[in-house]
Every structure is written in C-alpha cells, then in structure tokens.
PDB file of C-alpha atoms in Angstrom:
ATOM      1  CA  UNK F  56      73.304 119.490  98.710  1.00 45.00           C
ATOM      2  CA  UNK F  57      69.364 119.276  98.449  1.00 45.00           C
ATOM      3  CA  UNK F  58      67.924 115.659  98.835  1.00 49.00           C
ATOM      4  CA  UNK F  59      65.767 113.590  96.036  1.00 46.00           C
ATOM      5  CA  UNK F  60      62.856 113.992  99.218  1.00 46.00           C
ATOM      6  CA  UNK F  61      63.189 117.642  99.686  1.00 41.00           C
ATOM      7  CA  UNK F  62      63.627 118.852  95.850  1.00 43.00           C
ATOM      8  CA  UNK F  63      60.474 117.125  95.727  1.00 50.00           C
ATOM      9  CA  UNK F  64      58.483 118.586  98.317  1.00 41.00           C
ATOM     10  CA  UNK F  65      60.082 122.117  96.490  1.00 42.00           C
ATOM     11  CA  UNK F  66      58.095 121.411  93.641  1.00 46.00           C
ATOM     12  CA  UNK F  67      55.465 120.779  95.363  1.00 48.00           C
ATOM     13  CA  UNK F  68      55.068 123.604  96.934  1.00 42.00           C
ATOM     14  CA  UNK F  69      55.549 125.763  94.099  1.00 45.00           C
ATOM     15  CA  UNK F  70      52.749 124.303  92.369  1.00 51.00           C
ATOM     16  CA  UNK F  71      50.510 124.544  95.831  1.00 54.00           C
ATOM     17  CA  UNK F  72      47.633 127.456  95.203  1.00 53.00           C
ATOM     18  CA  UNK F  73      47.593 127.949  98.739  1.00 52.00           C
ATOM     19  CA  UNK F  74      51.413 129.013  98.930  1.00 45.00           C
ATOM     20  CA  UNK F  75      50.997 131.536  96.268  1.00 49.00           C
ATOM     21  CA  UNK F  76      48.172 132.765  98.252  1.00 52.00           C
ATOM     22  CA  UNK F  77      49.944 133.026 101.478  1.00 49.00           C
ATOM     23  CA  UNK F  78      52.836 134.401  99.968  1.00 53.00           C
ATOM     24  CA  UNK F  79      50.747 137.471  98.738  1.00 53.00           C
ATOM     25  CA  UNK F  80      49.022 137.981 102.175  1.00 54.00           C
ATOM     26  CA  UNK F  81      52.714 138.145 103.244  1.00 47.00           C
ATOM     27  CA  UNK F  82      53.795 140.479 100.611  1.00 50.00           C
ATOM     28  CA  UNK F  83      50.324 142.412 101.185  1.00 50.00           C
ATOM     29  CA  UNK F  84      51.046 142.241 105.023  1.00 48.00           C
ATOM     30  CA  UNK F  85      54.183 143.907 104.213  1.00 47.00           C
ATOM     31  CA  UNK F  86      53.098 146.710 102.230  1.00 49.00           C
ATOM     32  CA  UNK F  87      50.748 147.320 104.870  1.00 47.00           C
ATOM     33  CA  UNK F  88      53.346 147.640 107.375  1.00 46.00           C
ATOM     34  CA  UNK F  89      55.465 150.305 105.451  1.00 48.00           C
ATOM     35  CA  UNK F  90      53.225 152.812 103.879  1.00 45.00           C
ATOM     36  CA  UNK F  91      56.052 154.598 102.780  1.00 44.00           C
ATOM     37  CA  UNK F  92      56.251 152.981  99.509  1.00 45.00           C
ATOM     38  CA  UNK F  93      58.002 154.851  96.589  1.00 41.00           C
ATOM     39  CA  UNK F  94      55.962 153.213  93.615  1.00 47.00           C
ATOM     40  CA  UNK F  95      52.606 155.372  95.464  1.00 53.00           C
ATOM     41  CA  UNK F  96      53.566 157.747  97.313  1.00 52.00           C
ATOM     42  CA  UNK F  97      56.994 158.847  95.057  1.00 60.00           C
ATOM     43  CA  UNK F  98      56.864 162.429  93.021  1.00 76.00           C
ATOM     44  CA  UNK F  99      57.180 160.861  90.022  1.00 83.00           C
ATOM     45  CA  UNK F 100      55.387 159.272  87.632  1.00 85.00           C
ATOM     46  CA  UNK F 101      57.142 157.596  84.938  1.00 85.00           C
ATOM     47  CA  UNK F 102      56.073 155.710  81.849  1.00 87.00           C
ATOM     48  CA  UNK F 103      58.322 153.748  79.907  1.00 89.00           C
ATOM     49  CA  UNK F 104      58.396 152.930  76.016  1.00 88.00           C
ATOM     50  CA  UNK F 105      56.541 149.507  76.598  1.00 90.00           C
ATOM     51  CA  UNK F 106      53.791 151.317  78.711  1.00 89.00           C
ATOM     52  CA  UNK F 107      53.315 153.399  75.722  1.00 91.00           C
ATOM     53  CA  UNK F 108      53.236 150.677  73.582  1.00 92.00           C
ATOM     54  CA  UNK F 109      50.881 149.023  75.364  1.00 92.00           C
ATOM     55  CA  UNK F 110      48.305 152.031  75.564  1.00 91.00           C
ATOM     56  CA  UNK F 111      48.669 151.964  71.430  1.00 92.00           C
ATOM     57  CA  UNK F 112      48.075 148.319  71.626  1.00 93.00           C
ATOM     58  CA  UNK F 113      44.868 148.867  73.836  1.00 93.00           C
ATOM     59  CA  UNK F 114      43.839 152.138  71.337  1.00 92.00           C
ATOM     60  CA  UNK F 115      44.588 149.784  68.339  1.00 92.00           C
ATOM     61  CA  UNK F 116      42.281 146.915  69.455  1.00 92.00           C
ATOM     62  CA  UNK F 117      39.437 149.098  70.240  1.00 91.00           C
ATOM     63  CA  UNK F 118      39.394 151.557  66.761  1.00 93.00           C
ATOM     64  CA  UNK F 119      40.956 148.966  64.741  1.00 91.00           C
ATOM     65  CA  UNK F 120      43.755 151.618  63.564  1.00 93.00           C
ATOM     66  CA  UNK F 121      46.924 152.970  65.854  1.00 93.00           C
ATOM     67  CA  UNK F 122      46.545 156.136  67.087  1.00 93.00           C
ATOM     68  CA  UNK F 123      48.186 159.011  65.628  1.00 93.00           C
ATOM     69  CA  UNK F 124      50.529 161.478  67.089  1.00 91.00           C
ATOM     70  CA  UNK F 125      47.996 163.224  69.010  1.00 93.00           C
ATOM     71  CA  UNK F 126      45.778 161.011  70.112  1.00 93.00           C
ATOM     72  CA  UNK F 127      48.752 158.842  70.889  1.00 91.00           C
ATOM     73  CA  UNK F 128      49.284 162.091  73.493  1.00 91.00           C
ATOM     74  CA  UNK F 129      46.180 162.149  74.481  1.00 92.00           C
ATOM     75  CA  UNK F 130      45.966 158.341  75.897  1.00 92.00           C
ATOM     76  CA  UNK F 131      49.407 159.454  77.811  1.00 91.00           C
ATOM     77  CA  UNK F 132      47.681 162.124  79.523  1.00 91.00           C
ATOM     78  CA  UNK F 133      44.804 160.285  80.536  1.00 92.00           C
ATOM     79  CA  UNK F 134      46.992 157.931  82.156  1.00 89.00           C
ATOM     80  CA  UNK F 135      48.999 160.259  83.801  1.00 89.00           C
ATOM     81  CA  UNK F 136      45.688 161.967  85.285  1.00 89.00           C
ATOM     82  CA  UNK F 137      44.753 158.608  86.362  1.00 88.00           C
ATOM     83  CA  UNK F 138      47.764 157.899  88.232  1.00 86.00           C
ATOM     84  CA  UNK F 139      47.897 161.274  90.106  1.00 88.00           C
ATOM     85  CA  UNK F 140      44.313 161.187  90.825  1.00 87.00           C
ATOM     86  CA  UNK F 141      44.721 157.123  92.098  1.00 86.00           C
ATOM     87  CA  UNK F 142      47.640 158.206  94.175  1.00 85.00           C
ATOM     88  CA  UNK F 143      45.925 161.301  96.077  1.00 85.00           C
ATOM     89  CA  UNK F 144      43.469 159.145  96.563  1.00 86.00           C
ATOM     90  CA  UNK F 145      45.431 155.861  98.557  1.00 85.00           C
ATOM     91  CA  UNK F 146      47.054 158.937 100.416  1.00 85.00           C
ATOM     92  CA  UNK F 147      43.783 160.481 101.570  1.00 85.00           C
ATOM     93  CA  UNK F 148      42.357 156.929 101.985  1.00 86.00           C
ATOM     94  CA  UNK F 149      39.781 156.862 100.085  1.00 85.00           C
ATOM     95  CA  UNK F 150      39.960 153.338  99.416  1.00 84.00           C
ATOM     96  CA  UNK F 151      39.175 152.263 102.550  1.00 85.00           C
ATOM     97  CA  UNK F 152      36.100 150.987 103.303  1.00 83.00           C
ATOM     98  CA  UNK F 153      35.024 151.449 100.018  1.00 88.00           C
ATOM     99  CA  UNK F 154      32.279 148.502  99.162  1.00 89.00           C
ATOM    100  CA  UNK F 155      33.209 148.656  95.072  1.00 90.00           C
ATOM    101  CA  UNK F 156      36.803 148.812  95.587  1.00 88.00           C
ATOM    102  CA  UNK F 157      36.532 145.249  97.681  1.00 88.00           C
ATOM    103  CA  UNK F 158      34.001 143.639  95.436  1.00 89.00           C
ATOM    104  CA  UNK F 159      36.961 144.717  92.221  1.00 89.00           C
ATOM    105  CA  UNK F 160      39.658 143.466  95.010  1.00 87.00           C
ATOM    106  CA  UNK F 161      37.786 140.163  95.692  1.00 87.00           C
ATOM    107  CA  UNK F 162      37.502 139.487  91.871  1.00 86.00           C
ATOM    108  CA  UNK F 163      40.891 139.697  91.392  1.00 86.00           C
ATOM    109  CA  UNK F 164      41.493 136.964  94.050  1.00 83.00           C
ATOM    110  CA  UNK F 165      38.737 134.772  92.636  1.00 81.00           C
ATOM    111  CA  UNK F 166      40.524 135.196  89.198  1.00 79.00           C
ATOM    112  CA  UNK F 167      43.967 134.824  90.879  1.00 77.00           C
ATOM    113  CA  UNK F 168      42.452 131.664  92.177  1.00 73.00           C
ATOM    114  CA  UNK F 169      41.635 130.407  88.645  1.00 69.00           C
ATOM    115  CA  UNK F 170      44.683 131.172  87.021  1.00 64.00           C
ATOM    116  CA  UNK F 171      46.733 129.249  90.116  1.00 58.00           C
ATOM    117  CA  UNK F 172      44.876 125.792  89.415  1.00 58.00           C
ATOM    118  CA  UNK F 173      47.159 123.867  87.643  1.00 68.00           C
ATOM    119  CA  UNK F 174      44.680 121.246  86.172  1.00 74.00           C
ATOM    120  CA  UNK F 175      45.848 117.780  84.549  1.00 79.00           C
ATOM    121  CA  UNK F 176      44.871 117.600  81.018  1.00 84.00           C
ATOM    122  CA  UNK F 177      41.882 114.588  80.957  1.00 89.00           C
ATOM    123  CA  UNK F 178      42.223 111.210  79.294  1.00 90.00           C
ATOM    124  CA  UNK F 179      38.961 110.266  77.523  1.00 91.00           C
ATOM    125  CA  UNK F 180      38.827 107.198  79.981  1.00 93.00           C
ATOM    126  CA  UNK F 181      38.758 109.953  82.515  1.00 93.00           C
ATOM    127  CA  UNK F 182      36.421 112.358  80.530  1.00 94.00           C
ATOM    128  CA  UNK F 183      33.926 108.856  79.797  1.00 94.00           C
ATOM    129  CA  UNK F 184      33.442 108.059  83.236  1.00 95.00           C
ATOM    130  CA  UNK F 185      32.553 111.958  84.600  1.00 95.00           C
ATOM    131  CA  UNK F 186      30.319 112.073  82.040  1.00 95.00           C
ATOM    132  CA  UNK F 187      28.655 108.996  82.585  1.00 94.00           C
ATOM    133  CA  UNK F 188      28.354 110.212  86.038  1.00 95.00           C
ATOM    134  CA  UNK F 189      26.952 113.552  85.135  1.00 94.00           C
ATOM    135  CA  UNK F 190      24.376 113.034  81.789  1.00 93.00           C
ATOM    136  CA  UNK F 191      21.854 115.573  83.124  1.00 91.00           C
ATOM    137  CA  UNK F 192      24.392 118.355  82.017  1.00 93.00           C
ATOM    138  CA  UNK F 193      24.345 117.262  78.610  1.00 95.00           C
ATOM    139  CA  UNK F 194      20.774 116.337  77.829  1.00 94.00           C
ATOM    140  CA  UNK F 195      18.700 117.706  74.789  1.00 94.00           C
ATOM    141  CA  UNK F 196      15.575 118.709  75.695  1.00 94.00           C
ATOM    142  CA  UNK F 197      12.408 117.258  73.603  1.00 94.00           C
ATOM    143  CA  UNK F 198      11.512 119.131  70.443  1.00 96.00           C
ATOM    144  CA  UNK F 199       7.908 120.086  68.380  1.00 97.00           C
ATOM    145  CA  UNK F 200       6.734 121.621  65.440  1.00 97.00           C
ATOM    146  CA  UNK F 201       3.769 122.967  65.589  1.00 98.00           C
ATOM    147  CA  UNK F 202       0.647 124.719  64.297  1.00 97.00           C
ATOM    148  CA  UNK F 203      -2.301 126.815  66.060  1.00 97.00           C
ATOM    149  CA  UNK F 204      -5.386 128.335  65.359  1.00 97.00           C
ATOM    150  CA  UNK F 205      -5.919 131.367  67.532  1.00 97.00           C
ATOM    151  CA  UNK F 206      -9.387 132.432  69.457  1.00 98.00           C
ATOM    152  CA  UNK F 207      -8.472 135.953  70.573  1.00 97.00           C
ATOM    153  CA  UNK F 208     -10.723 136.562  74.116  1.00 96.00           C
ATOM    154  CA  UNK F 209     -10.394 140.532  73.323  1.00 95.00           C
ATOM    155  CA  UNK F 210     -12.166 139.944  70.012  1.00 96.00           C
ATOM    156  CA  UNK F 211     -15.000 137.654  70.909  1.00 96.00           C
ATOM    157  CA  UNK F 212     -15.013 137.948  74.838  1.00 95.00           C
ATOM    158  CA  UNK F 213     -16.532 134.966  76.879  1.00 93.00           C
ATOM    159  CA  UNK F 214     -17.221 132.800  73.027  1.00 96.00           C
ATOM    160  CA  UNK F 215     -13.282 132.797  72.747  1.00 96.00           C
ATOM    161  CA  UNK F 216     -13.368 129.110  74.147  1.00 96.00           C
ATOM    162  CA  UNK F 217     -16.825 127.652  72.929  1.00 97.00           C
ATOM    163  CA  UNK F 218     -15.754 129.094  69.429  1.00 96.00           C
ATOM    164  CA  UNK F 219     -12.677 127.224  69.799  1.00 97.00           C
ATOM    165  CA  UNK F 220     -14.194 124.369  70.822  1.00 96.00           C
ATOM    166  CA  UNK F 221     -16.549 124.705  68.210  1.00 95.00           C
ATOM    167  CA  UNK F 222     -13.630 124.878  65.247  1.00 96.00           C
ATOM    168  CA  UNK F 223     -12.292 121.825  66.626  1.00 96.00           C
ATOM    169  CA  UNK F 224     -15.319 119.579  66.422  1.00 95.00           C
ATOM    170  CA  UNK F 225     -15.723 120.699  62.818  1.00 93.00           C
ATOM    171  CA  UNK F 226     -12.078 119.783  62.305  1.00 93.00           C
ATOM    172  CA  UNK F 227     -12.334 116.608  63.755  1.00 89.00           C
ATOM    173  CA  UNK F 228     -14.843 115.866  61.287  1.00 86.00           C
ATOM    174  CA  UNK F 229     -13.169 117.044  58.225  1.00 88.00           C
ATOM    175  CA  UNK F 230      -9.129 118.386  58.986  1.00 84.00           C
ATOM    176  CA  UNK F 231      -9.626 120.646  55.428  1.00 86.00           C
ATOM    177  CA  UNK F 232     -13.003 122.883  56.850  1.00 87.00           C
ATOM    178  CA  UNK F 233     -12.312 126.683  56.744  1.00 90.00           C
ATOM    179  CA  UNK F 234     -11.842 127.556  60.098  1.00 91.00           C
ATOM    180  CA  UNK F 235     -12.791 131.462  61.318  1.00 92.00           C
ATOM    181  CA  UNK F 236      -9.476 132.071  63.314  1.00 95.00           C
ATOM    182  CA  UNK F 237      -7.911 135.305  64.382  1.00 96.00           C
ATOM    183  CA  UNK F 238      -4.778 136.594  63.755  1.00 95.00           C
ATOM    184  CA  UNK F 239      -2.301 136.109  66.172  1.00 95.00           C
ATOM    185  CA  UNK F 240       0.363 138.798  67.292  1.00 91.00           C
ATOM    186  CA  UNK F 241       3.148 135.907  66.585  1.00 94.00           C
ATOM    187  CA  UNK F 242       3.368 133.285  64.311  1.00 95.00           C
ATOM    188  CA  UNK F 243       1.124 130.608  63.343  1.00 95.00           C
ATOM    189  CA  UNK F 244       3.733 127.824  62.646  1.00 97.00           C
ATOM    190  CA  UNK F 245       6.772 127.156  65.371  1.00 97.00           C
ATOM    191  CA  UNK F 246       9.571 124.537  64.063  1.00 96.00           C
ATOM    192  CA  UNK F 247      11.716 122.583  66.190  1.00 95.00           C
ATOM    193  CA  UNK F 248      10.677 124.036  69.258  1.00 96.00           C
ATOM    194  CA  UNK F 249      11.802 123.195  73.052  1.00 96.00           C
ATOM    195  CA  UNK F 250       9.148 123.404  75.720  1.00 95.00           C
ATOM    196  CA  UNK F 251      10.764 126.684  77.368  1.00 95.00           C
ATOM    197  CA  UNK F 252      11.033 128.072  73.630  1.00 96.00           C
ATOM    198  CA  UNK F 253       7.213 127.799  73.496  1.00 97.00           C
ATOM    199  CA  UNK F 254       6.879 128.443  77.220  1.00 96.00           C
ATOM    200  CA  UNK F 255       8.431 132.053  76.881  1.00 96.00           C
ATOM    201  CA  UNK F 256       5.494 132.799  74.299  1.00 95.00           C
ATOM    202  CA  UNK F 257       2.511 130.868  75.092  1.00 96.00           C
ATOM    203  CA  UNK F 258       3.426 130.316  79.030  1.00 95.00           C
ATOM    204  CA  UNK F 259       4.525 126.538  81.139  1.00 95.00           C
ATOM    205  CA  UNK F 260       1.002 124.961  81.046  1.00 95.00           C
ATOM    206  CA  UNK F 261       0.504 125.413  77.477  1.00 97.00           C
ATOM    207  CA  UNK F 262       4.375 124.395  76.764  1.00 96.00           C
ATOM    208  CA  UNK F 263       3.427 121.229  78.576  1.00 95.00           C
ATOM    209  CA  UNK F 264       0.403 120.369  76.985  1.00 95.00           C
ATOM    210  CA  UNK F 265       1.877 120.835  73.351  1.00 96.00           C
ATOM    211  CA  UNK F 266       4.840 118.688  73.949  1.00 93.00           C
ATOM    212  CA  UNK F 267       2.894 116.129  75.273  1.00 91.00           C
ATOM    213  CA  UNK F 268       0.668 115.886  72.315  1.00 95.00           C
ATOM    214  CA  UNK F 269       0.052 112.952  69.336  1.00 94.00           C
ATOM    215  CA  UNK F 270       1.137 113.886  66.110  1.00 94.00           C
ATOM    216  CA  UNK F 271      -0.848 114.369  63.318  1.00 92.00           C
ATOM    217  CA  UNK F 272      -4.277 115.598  64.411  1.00 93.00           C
ATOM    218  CA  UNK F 273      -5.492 119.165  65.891  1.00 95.00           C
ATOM    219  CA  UNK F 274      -5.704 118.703  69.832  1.00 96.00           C
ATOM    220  CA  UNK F 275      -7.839 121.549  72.243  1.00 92.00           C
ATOM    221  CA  UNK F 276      -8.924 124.074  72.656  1.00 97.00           C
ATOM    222  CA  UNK F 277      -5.354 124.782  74.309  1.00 96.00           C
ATOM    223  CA  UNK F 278      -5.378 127.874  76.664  1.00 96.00           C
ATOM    224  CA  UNK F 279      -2.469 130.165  76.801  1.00 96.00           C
ATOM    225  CA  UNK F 280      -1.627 133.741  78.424  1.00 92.00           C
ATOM    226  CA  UNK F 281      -2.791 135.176  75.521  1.00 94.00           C
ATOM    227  CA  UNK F 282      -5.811 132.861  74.737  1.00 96.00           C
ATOM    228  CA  UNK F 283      -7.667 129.767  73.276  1.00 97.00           C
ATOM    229  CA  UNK F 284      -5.532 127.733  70.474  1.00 97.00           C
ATOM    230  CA  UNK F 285      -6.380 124.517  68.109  1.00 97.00           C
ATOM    231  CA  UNK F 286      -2.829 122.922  68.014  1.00 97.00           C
ATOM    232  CA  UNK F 287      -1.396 120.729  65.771  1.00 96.00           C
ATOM    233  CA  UNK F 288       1.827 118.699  66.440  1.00 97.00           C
ATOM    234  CA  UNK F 289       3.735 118.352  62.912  1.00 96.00           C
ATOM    235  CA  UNK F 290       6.513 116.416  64.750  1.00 96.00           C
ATOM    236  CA  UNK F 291       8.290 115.862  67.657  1.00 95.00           C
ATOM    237  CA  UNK F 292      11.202 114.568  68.980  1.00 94.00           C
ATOM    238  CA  UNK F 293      12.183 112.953  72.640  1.00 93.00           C
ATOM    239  CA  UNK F 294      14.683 114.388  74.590  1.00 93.00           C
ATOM    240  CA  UNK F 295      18.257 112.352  74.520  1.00 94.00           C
ATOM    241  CA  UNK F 296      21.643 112.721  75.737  1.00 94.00           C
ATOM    242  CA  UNK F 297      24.169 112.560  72.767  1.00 94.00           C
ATOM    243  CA  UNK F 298      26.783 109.889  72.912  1.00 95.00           C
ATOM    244  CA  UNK F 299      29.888 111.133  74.050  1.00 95.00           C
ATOM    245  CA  UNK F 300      31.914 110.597  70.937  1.00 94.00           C
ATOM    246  CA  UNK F 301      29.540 113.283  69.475  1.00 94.00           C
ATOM    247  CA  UNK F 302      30.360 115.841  72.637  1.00 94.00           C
ATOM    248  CA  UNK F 303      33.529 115.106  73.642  1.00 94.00           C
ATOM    249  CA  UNK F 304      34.952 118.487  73.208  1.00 94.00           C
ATOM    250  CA  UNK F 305      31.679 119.787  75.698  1.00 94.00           C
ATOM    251  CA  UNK F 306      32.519 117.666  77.588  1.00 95.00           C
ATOM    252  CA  UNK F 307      36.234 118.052  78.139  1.00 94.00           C
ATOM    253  CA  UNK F 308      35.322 122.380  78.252  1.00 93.00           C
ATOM    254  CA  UNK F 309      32.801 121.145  81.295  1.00 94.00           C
ATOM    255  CA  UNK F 310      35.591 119.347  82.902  1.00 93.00           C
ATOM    256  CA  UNK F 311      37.779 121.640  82.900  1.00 90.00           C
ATOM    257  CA  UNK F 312      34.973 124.282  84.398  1.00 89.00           C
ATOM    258  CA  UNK F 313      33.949 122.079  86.874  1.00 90.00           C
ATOM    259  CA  UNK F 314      37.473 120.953  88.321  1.00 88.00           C
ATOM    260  CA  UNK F 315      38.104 125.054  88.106  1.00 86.00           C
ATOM    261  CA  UNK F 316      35.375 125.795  90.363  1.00 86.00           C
ATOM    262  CA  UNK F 317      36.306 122.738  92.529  1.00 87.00           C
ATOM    263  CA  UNK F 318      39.928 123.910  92.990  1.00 85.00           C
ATOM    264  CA  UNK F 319      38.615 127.666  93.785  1.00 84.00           C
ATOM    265  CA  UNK F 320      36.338 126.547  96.276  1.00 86.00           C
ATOM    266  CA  UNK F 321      39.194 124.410  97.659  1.00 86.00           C
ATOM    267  CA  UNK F 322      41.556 127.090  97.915  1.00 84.00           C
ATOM    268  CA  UNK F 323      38.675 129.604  99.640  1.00 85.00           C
ATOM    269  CA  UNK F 324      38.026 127.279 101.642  1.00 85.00           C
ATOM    270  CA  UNK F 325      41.676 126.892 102.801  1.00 86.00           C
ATOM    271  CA  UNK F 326      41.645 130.746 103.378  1.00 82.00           C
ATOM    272  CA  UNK F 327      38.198 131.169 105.058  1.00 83.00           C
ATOM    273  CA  UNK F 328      39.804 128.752 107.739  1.00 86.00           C
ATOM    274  CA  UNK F 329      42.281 130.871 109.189  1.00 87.00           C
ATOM    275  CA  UNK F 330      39.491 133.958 109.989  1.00 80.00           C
ATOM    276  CA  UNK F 331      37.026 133.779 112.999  1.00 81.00           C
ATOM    277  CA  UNK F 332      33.333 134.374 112.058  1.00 72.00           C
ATOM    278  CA  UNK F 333      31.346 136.581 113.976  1.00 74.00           C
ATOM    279  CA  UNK F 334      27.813 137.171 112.873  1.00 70.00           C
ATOM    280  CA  UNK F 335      24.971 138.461 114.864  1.00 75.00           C
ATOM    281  CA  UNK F 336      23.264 135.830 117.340  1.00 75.00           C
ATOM    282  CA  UNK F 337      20.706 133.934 116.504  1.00 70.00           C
ATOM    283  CA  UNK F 338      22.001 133.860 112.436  1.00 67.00           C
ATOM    284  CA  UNK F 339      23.620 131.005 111.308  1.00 64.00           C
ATOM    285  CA  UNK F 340      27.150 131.389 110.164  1.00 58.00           C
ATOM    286  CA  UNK F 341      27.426 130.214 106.846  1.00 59.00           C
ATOM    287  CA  UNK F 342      29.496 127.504 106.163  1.00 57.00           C
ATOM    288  CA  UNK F 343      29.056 126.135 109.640  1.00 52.00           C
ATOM    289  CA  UNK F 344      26.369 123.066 110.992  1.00 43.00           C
ATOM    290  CA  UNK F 345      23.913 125.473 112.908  1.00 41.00           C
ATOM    291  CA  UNK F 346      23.300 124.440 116.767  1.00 40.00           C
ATOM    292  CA  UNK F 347      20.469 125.024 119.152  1.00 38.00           C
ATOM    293  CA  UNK F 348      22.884 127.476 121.177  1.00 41.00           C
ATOM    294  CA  UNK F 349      24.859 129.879 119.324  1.00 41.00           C
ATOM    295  CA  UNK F 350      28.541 130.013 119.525  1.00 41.00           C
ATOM    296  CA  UNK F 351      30.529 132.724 121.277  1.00 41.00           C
ATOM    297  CA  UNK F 352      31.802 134.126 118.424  1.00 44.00           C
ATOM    298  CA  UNK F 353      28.341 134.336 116.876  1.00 43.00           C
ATOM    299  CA  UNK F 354      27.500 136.434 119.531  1.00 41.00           C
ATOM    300  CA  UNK F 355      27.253 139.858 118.432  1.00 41.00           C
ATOM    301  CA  UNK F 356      25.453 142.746 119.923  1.00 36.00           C
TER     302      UNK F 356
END
C-alpha cells in the first residue's frame, strides 16, 4: 500500500511542468528510435465521423453557415491531400533541417509551456502588494487639449518663424486679433491628448514642449516636423496611477501574464540546462557570465 509521504510526492509530480516535459522528450526519443510508426508511415488514411465533424465545425466558424454536401466533400479532400502530401514528405525528410518547421515546433513548446503552469488563483492581499511593487505598469500618462496656429515654411519660406513670432506678439496684446495662419494638413484643435499621441504628429520635442505648457494663454512660436505653431493649452491633466480598487481586474490579467512568463522561463531554463553550448570563440554564450578566456566548449572553429 502507497504511503501518506509518497501519494504526496505523486501529486507532485504530476503537477511538475518539467515532468510533462521530460516525459515528451521520452516519448519523442522513442518515436525517434522506431521510425516504423503506423500512424505515418501506414497505407491508410482514415478519418472518422468526429474528424468530419470537426472540419464542419472549422468551415462553420469561418462562413458563418455549415457547409453543404459538396463543399462538406471538398474540405475531406483537402485533408486527405494534406495528409498524403505531409506523410511523403516525413518519409523523404523533408522536415529536417527545415528553419520554419523548428520555429512552428518551438512555438508549440513555448505554448505547451503555458498551458502546463498551473497558477494559484491571487488573493487581492496578494494582487495589492505586486501592484504596489510594480505602479509603473499601470500609470496614465499626462493629458492636453490643445490649439495651434500654423506657419507653413513651404508657403512663406525663411518668414515662417518671424511671422509666427510676429502673430504671437499681437496675440499677447489682444488674444481676439485676426491672426493670418495657414491651413494645416491636420487638425487645428487636439482633445485629451498624450504626449506620444501628439508626438506621432508634430514629433518628441514639440510633444514635450506642449505638455509642459500653462494653460490659458498662446505659448511660441513652437517648431514641429512640419513647421512653426502658436499653441494654446485648453487643459491638461498630470499623469497618475489609478487606485487599485479602480484596476483590479488589470491588474489580476497582469498577474497572471507575468507569473506565466515567469513559470515559462523557469521551465526553459530547466531544459536549456541539460544541453552543452557551443558557440564560436570569442562570442559570449548567452545566458552565461562572460570570462576573459573562453570556455572549451565555446571553442568553435
């Protein structure tokens, strides 16, 4: 009869990644060992009723219909192509070596990694103090609203920026004087805007001047990419990070990505550790403390 101590460690290792990893290296291994395996290299192909079903299902999803009686035959065919083509091809070995075929094979694992991390479902003590720990992830970034007057240099040429500076003297002296602006490609008026918003239209410097402006009065001339502008700040609000309360289902969803990742990188690094790196000399292996004098095994000629 099986002990309290060893049902235990059972579990255990059931629930282990790494087991379920090294068990399909073993079954892998295996396959590997004896080609001969009837579910490839068998003369027949067969299809049962839920692989049919399944290709409807697929068909269904797509055209938002099922297919009918034809087309229904036509999906079957296409499989059965694809699985006489995919098996000539493992027998002439065409899969070997083959730099798509490994990056598709190395997905899998890094989803088959995912999908093996058990992860604990979070209290919201636990959830608090990771994202006290970890604001930056969750900060809003300040906002503006905003209007310009534009001073095109392809219209006026080397008077873009006096006549700018110009505008905004007669501005200054009364906010309501006609100004002689040009048109600009975009809009004159930006709400609630982030500094990359504007950055991705006017470029970073201007972005950073704007957001650093007073409210209330027109500031310049500005100069953008595209340009000299009169700006004037509407209203602006500071960057924050929201209470948790507010986030808390962010939060948990970052949580839950974060530990992911964590438990993947875990579990790689478990497997990286039983293969020898050999890179060329002189190039650091990644993943290793570079030395003065390479290794051995980085030794490659």
């Amino acid at each position: 009869m099986m002990g309290a101590g060893a049902t235990s460690l059972t579990k255990h290792l059931l629930t282990e990644p790494l087991v379920h990893f090294v068990g399909i290296g073993l079954l892998l291994f295996f396959q590997m060992l004896n080609p001969q395996q009837p579910a490839i290299n068998t003369g027949r192909i067969e299809l049962t009723s839920d692989d049919v079903r399944q290709l409807a299902v697929v068909w269904a999803a797509k055209w938002q219909r099922p297919p009918t009686d034809q087309e229904l035959h036509a999906l079957v065919e296409e499989h059965i192509q694809e699985e006489v083509l995919y098996r000539e091809a493992l027998t002439l070995g065409l899969d070997q070596d083959d730099t798509i075929i490994k990056r598709r094979l190395a997905q899998k694992m890094e989803f088959l990694a995912e999908d093996l991390s058990n992860l604990p479902d979070p209290d919201a003590d636990q959830l608090k103090k990771w994202f006290a720990a970890n604001p930056g992830r969750f900060s809003e970034p300040a906002r503006v609203s905003f209007e310009h007057l534009y001073f095109s240099p392809d219209l006026r040429g080397k008077r873009a920026e006096q006549d700018a500076s110009t505008a905004f003297a007669e501005l200054k002296d009364d906010p309501q004087t006609p100004v002689d602006a040009d048109a600009f490609v975009f809009e004159r008026y930006y709400a609630d805007r982030s500094a990359d918003q504007i950055a991705s239209v006017f470029g970073t410097s201007f972005a950073k001047s704007v957001t650093g402006m007073p409210t209330g009065a027109w500031q310049g001339p500005v100069r953008s990419g595209l340009g000299f502008h009169l700006v004037r700040v509407a209203s602006s609000t500071p960057g924050r990070v929201p209470p948790f309360p507010e986030i808390e289902a962010q939060v948990r969803s970052e949580w839950v990505a974060d530990q992911r990742q964590a438990a993947k990188q875990k579990t790689f690094a478990a497997l990286r550790a039983r293969y020898e790196i050999a890179v060329p000399a002189g190039l650091p292996i990644p993943g290793k403390v570079a030395t003065s004098q390479p290794s051995a095994v980085g030794d490659l000629r």
